[in-house]
């Protein structure tokens, strides 16, 4: 039997992590964990509770009480926050900016990292975020780092939001992507960076299927190397 791996996917916003993580998990029949959705859920809960983002005590209490779950409903993945389906509510531009701010708070990060480790420790998971291969699971068997220019990522986000019927502006969306990049890469705690042993894929000129095929090839290589190692261990 193939061993159930931990697969980490990191990269900046709008690079295609969510779609690829979901598709990869489906192909491998693994569980998909969108860690950005967890920070977004914290941001939404903080806003609803009127908690200031520079109040670590209140944020810590909030994180301790939050129940964040991922469920599959008729094939669609949903995020439940204290039982409420917040999958749409956490995707607005306002929550995007707020989530970038709450994710810079060490108390929020340590609460989310703990939860992510519990969710993934048994393997058979694809986790996507910013610090999966560097902080959450530094020993993950497979690590990917996805990259694309800010312009291309902004364009993709713009098309996605337009498709949902939101009234957005292209240049503004690109500027928002750049602002979040600066915040995610420049923050003091767990800034976005590529793990040394991550496989880098530049998706600027690749479509989703092309990236997915590359990822599946890397996973298959790791799986066959692992079964080879297992056989050798048994022989020696
Ligand atoms: O991937 P996303 O756009 O849904 O992430 C929302 C915010 O959360 C983003 O500003 C970066 C932050 N984030 C993080 O700091 N660490 C993660 N593992 C995932 C997301």
mmCIF file of C-alpha atoms and ligand atoms in Angstrom:
data_model
loop_
_atom_site.group_PDB
_atom_site.id
_atom_site.type_symbol
_atom_site.label_atom_id
_atom_site.label_comp_id
_atom_site.label_asym_id
_atom_site.label_seq_id
_atom_site.Cartn_x
_atom_site.Cartn_y
_atom_site.Cartn_z
ATOM 1 C CA UNK A 1 0.000 0.000 0.000
ATOM 2 C CA UNK A 2 1.191 3.555 -0.753
ATOM 3 C CA UNK A 3 2.151 5.506 2.343
ATOM 4 C CA UNK A 4 -0.084 8.468 3.130
ATOM 5 C CA UNK A 5 2.074 11.528 2.646
ATOM 6 C CA UNK A 6 1.953 15.060 3.987
ATOM 7 C CA UNK A 7 2.040 17.430 1.009
ATOM 8 C CA UNK A 8 2.753 21.135 1.586
ATOM 9 C CA UNK A 9 1.870 23.819 -0.958
ATOM 10 C CA UNK A 10 3.072 27.352 -0.252
ATOM 11 C CA UNK A 11 3.111 30.529 -2.283
ATOM 12 C CA UNK A 12 1.712 34.067 -2.519
ATOM 13 C CA UNK A 13 -1.972 34.937 -2.900
ATOM 14 C CA UNK A 14 -3.626 34.361 -6.253
ATOM 15 C CA UNK A 15 -1.029 31.866 -7.464
ATOM 16 C CA UNK A 16 -3.564 29.023 -7.783
ATOM 17 C CA UNK A 17 -2.824 27.237 -4.515
ATOM 18 C CA UNK A 18 -6.472 26.643 -3.551
ATOM 19 C CA UNK A 19 -7.513 25.158 -6.877
ATOM 20 C CA UNK A 20 -4.372 23.058 -7.184
ATOM 21 C CA UNK A 21 -4.507 21.856 -3.616
ATOM 22 C CA UNK A 22 -8.136 20.804 -4.040
ATOM 23 C CA UNK A 23 -7.474 19.064 -7.372
ATOM 24 C CA UNK A 24 -4.345 17.328 -6.095
ATOM 25 C CA UNK A 25 -6.188 16.100 -2.985
ATOM 26 C CA UNK A 26 -9.045 14.806 -5.150
ATOM 27 C CA UNK A 27 -6.675 12.893 -7.452
ATOM 28 C CA UNK A 28 -4.834 11.320 -4.523
ATOM 29 C CA UNK A 29 -7.978 10.887 -2.406
ATOM 30 C CA UNK A 30 -6.345 12.938 0.317
ATOM 31 C CA UNK A 31 -7.902 15.515 2.653
ATOM 32 C CA UNK A 32 -7.466 19.127 1.542
ATOM 33 C CA UNK A 33 -6.715 21.784 4.173
ATOM 34 C CA UNK A 34 -6.945 25.420 3.112
ATOM 35 C CA UNK A 35 -5.059 27.162 5.928
ATOM 36 C CA UNK A 36 -5.755 30.629 4.467
ATOM 37 C CA UNK A 37 -9.469 29.939 5.062
ATOM 38 C CA UNK A 38 -8.619 29.432 8.733
ATOM 39 C CA UNK A 39 -6.968 32.880 9.029
ATOM 40 C CA UNK A 40 -9.868 34.345 7.072
ATOM 41 C CA UNK A 41 -12.338 32.752 9.516
ATOM 42 C CA UNK A 42 -10.453 34.285 12.452
ATOM 43 C CA UNK A 43 -10.609 37.686 10.706
ATOM 44 C CA UNK A 44 -14.360 37.371 10.154
ATOM 45 C CA UNK A 45 -14.982 36.279 13.741
ATOM 46 C CA UNK A 46 -12.805 39.139 15.082
ATOM 47 C CA UNK A 47 -14.661 41.691 12.994
ATOM 48 C CA UNK A 48 -18.057 40.370 14.067
ATOM 49 C CA UNK A 49 -16.999 40.434 17.715
ATOM 50 C CA UNK A 50 -15.563 43.947 17.350
ATOM 51 C CA UNK A 51 -12.099 42.816 18.457
ATOM 52 C CA UNK A 52 -9.200 45.135 17.652
ATOM 53 C CA UNK A 53 -6.446 43.420 15.675
ATOM 54 C CA UNK A 54 -3.797 44.792 18.012
ATOM 55 C CA UNK A 55 -5.400 43.216 21.090
ATOM 56 C CA UNK A 56 -3.525 39.912 21.490
ATOM 57 C CA UNK A 57 -5.383 38.860 24.667
ATOM 58 C CA UNK A 58 -8.798 39.184 23.027
ATOM 59 C CA UNK A 59 -7.521 37.481 19.844
ATOM 60 C CA UNK A 60 -6.111 34.589 21.840
ATOM 61 C CA UNK A 61 -9.414 34.096 23.653
ATOM 62 C CA UNK A 62 -11.265 34.261 20.349
ATOM 63 C CA UNK A 63 -8.993 31.612 18.768
ATOM 64 C CA UNK A 64 -9.399 29.292 21.747
ATOM 65 C CA UNK A 65 -13.184 29.346 21.407
ATOM 66 C CA UNK A 66 -13.406 29.075 17.628
ATOM 67 C CA UNK A 67 -14.540 25.880 15.962
ATOM 68 C CA UNK A 68 -13.216 25.815 12.374
ATOM 69 C CA UNK A 69 -13.994 22.783 10.215
ATOM 70 C CA UNK A 70 -13.774 21.754 6.597
ATOM 71 C CA UNK A 71 -16.635 19.645 5.288
ATOM 72 C CA UNK A 72 -17.591 18.280 1.899
ATOM 73 C CA UNK A 73 -21.161 18.956 0.828
ATOM 74 C CA UNK A 74 -22.360 17.465 -2.484
ATOM 75 C CA UNK A 75 -18.781 17.499 -3.780
ATOM 76 C CA UNK A 76 -18.206 21.161 -2.768
ATOM 77 C CA UNK A 77 -15.799 22.015 0.051
ATOM 78 C CA UNK A 78 -17.244 24.236 2.752
ATOM 79 C CA UNK A 79 -15.709 26.090 5.672
ATOM 80 C CA UNK A 80 -17.752 25.999 8.867
ATOM 81 C CA UNK A 81 -17.159 28.575 11.576
ATOM 82 C CA UNK A 82 -18.960 27.540 14.767
ATOM 83 C CA UNK A 83 -21.267 25.489 12.578
ATOM 84 C CA UNK A 84 -22.093 28.324 10.145
ATOM 85 C CA UNK A 85 -21.129 28.007 6.471
ATOM 86 C CA UNK A 86 -18.819 31.022 5.935
ATOM 87 C CA UNK A 87 -17.269 29.841 2.642
ATOM 88 C CA UNK A 88 -18.501 32.937 0.781
ATOM 89 C CA UNK A 89 -18.337 35.477 3.628
ATOM 90 C CA UNK A 90 -14.570 34.954 4.086
ATOM 91 C CA UNK A 91 -13.730 35.727 0.427
ATOM 92 C CA UNK A 92 -14.553 39.442 0.254
ATOM 93 C CA UNK A 93 -11.718 41.963 -0.392
ATOM 94 C CA UNK A 94 -12.307 43.411 3.106
ATOM 95 C CA UNK A 95 -11.771 40.045 4.813
ATOM 96 C CA UNK A 96 -8.734 39.411 2.572
ATOM 97 C CA UNK A 97 -7.026 42.499 3.962
ATOM 98 C CA UNK A 98 -8.137 41.798 7.531
ATOM 99 C CA UNK A 99 -6.911 38.200 7.334
ATOM 100 C CA UNK A 100 -3.488 39.414 6.274
ATOM 101 C CA UNK A 101 -3.431 41.564 9.429
ATOM 102 C CA UNK A 102 -4.657 38.889 11.872
ATOM 103 C CA UNK A 103 -2.230 36.358 10.390
ATOM 104 C CA UNK A 104 0.663 38.630 11.428
ATOM 105 C CA UNK A 105 -0.332 38.224 15.096
ATOM 106 C CA UNK A 106 1.803 35.570 16.853
ATOM 107 C CA UNK A 107 -1.081 34.443 19.126
ATOM 108 C CA UNK A 108 -3.250 33.758 16.097
ATOM 109 C CA UNK A 109 -0.434 31.964 14.262
ATOM 110 C CA UNK A 110 0.386 29.645 17.124
ATOM 111 C CA UNK A 111 -3.287 28.710 17.612
ATOM 112 C CA UNK A 112 -3.737 27.994 13.886
ATOM 113 C CA UNK A 113 -0.443 26.094 13.535
ATOM 114 C CA UNK A 114 -1.465 23.840 16.445
ATOM 115 C CA UNK A 115 -4.803 23.127 14.783
ATOM 116 C CA UNK A 116 -3.183 22.492 11.389
ATOM 117 C CA UNK A 117 -0.723 20.009 12.903
ATOM 118 C CA UNK A 118 -3.594 18.118 14.546
ATOM 119 C CA UNK A 119 -5.489 18.017 11.256
ATOM 120 C CA UNK A 120 -2.501 16.761 9.259
ATOM 121 C CA UNK A 121 -0.413 14.613 11.584
ATOM 122 C CA UNK A 122 -1.653 11.256 10.260
ATOM 123 C CA UNK A 123 -0.765 12.059 6.642
ATOM 124 C CA UNK A 124 -2.981 11.666 3.590
ATOM 125 C CA UNK A 125 -3.308 15.455 3.481
ATOM 126 C CA UNK A 126 -2.561 18.371 1.193
ATOM 127 C CA UNK A 127 -2.134 21.600 3.155
ATOM 128 C CA UNK A 128 -1.861 24.921 1.395
ATOM 129 C CA UNK A 129 -0.750 28.248 2.821
ATOM 130 C CA UNK A 130 2.347 30.375 3.365
ATOM 131 C CA UNK A 131 4.340 28.559 6.049
ATOM 132 C CA UNK A 132 3.381 24.902 5.651
ATOM 133 C CA UNK A 133 6.763 23.648 4.412
ATOM 134 C CA UNK A 134 8.773 25.987 6.650
ATOM 135 C CA UNK A 135 6.872 26.035 9.981
ATOM 136 C CA UNK A 136 3.778 23.810 10.169
ATOM 137 C CA UNK A 137 5.278 20.626 8.680
ATOM 138 C CA UNK A 138 8.994 21.215 8.019
ATOM 139 C CA UNK A 139 9.381 17.428 7.596
ATOM 140 C CA UNK A 140 6.566 17.099 5.019
ATOM 141 C CA UNK A 141 7.470 14.433 2.445
ATOM 142 C CA UNK A 142 6.526 16.648 -0.520
ATOM 143 C CA UNK A 143 6.793 20.438 -0.645
ATOM 144 C CA UNK A 144 5.791 22.732 -3.476
ATOM 145 C CA UNK A 145 6.352 26.462 -3.766
ATOM 146 C CA UNK A 146 4.169 28.078 -6.422
ATOM 147 C CA UNK A 147 5.092 31.432 -7.967
ATOM 148 C CA UNK A 148 3.663 33.843 -10.590
ATOM 149 C CA UNK A 149 4.042 37.576 -11.266
ATOM 150 C CA UNK A 150 1.871 39.932 -9.145
ATOM 151 C CA UNK A 151 0.193 41.176 -12.335
ATOM 152 C CA UNK A 152 -0.859 37.717 -13.419
ATOM 153 C CA UNK A 153 -2.069 36.845 -9.906
ATOM 154 C CA UNK A 154 -4.050 40.093 -9.694
ATOM 155 C CA UNK A 155 -5.618 39.367 -13.074
ATOM 156 C CA UNK A 156 -6.658 35.880 -11.947
ATOM 157 C CA UNK A 157 -8.177 37.197 -8.686
ATOM 158 C CA UNK A 158 -10.034 39.902 -10.640
ATOM 159 C CA UNK A 159 -11.586 37.328 -13.021
ATOM 160 C CA UNK A 160 -12.548 35.109 -10.079
ATOM 161 C CA UNK A 161 -14.289 37.962 -8.233
ATOM 162 C CA UNK A 162 -16.011 39.164 -11.412
ATOM 163 C CA UNK A 163 -17.325 35.684 -12.023
ATOM 164 C CA UNK A 164 -18.893 35.805 -8.562
ATOM 165 C CA UNK A 165 -20.698 38.984 -9.593
ATOM 166 C CA UNK A 166 -18.569 41.374 -7.501
ATOM 167 C CA UNK A 167 -17.926 44.843 -8.886
ATOM 168 C CA UNK A 168 -14.127 45.051 -8.923
ATOM 169 C CA UNK A 169 -11.446 47.022 -10.722
ATOM 170 C CA UNK A 170 -8.444 45.280 -12.334
ATOM 171 C CA UNK A 171 -5.712 47.752 -11.369
ATOM 172 C CA UNK A 172 -7.061 47.977 -7.838
ATOM 173 C CA UNK A 173 -7.121 44.203 -7.504
ATOM 174 C CA UNK A 174 -3.480 44.025 -8.683
ATOM 175 C CA UNK A 175 -2.555 46.740 -6.167
ATOM 176 C CA UNK A 176 -4.322 44.764 -3.394
ATOM 177 C CA UNK A 177 -2.341 41.644 -4.321
ATOM 178 C CA UNK A 178 0.885 43.690 -4.099
ATOM 179 C CA UNK A 179 -0.122 45.130 -0.722
ATOM 180 C CA UNK A 180 -0.825 41.666 0.655
ATOM 181 C CA UNK A 181 2.445 40.328 -0.805
ATOM 182 C CA UNK A 182 4.356 43.038 1.003
ATOM 183 C CA UNK A 183 2.539 42.275 4.275
ATOM 184 C CA UNK A 184 2.876 38.464 3.982
ATOM 185 C CA UNK A 185 6.574 38.560 3.009
ATOM 186 C CA UNK A 186 7.620 41.418 5.267
ATOM 187 C CA UNK A 187 5.996 40.386 8.535
ATOM 188 C CA UNK A 188 8.140 39.393 11.475
ATOM 189 C CA UNK A 189 6.460 36.076 12.286
ATOM 190 C CA UNK A 190 6.582 33.224 9.756
ATOM 191 C CA UNK A 191 6.938 35.413 6.650
ATOM 192 C CA UNK A 192 6.266 33.806 3.298
ATOM 193 C CA UNK A 193 9.419 32.153 1.988
ATOM 194 C CA UNK A 194 10.329 29.100 -0.015
ATOM 195 C CA UNK A 195 11.575 26.082 1.966
ATOM 196 C CA UNK A 196 15.013 24.983 0.754
ATOM 197 C CA UNK A 197 13.745 21.550 -0.176
ATOM 198 C CA UNK A 198 10.549 22.752 -1.910
ATOM 199 C CA UNK A 199 9.950 22.138 -5.614
ATOM 200 C CA UNK A 200 9.476 25.558 -7.242
ATOM 201 C CA UNK A 201 6.852 25.846 -10.004
ATOM 202 C CA UNK A 202 6.366 29.160 -11.816
ATOM 203 C CA UNK A 203 2.710 29.090 -12.915
ATOM 204 C CA UNK A 204 2.700 32.421 -14.828
ATOM 205 C CA UNK A 205 2.506 30.710 -18.214
ATOM 206 C CA UNK A 206 1.033 27.379 -17.195
ATOM 207 C CA UNK A 207 -2.599 26.401 -16.898
ATOM 208 C CA UNK A 208 -3.998 24.499 -13.921
ATOM 209 C CA UNK A 209 -3.836 21.094 -15.654
ATOM 210 C CA UNK A 210 -0.187 21.572 -16.616
ATOM 211 C CA UNK A 211 0.780 22.470 -13.047
ATOM 212 C CA UNK A 212 -1.287 19.603 -11.648
ATOM 213 C CA UNK A 213 0.452 17.087 -13.924
ATOM 214 C CA UNK A 214 3.868 18.329 -12.759
ATOM 215 C CA UNK A 215 2.818 18.008 -9.151
ATOM 216 C CA UNK A 216 1.458 14.501 -9.644
ATOM 217 C CA UNK A 217 4.760 13.450 -11.248
ATOM 218 C CA UNK A 218 6.716 14.748 -8.244
ATOM 219 C CA UNK A 219 4.347 12.958 -5.820
ATOM 220 C CA UNK A 220 4.618 9.693 -7.789
ATOM 221 C CA UNK A 221 8.435 9.928 -7.715
ATOM 222 C CA UNK A 222 8.414 10.424 -3.929
ATOM 223 C CA UNK A 223 6.004 7.539 -3.444
ATOM 224 C CA UNK A 224 8.116 5.170 -5.504
ATOM 225 C CA UNK A 225 11.290 6.304 -3.739
ATOM 226 C CA UNK A 226 9.586 5.665 -0.412
ATOM 227 C CA UNK A 227 8.452 2.171 -1.340
ATOM 228 C CA UNK A 228 11.996 1.466 -2.611
ATOM 229 C CA UNK A 229 13.413 2.583 0.743
ATOM 230 C CA UNK A 230 10.861 0.439 2.601
ATOM 231 C CA UNK A 231 11.877 -2.625 0.541
ATOM 232 C CA UNK A 232 15.552 -1.975 1.179
ATOM 233 C CA UNK A 233 14.894 -1.583 4.912
ATOM 234 C CA UNK A 234 13.128 -4.955 4.951
ATOM 235 C CA UNK A 235 15.990 -6.686 3.100
ATOM 236 C CA UNK A 236 18.798 -5.317 5.281
HETATM 237 O O1 LIG B 1 -4.366 32.084 0.989
HETATM 238 P P1 LIG B 1 -5.335 33.183 1.431
HETATM 239 O O2 LIG B 1 -5.328 34.379 0.545
HETATM 240 O O3 LIG B 1 -6.705 32.640 1.633
HETATM 241 O O4 LIG B 1 -4.792 33.638 2.881
HETATM 242 C C1 LIG B 1 -5.403 34.643 3.636
HETATM 243 C C2 LIG B 1 -4.359 35.377 4.479
HETATM 244 O O5 LIG B 1 -3.840 34.514 5.485
HETATM 245 C C3 LIG B 1 -3.156 35.882 3.671
HETATM 246 O O6 LIG B 1 -2.982 37.266 3.861
HETATM 247 C C4 LIG B 1 -1.959 35.177 4.236
HETATM 248 C C5 LIG B 1 -2.422 34.520 5.482
HETATM 249 N N1 LIG B 1 -1.937 33.147 5.601
HETATM 250 C C6 LIG B 1 -0.844 32.930 6.402
HETATM 251 O O7 LIG B 1 -0.266 33.868 6.938
HETATM 252 N N2 LIG B 1 -0.395 31.656 6.602
HETATM 253 C C7 LIG B 1 -0.993 30.621 6.005
HETATM 254 N N3 LIG B 1 -0.534 29.381 6.222
HETATM 255 C C8 LIG B 1 -2.115 30.837 5.164
HETATM 256 C C9 LIG B 1 -2.558 32.128 4.970
#
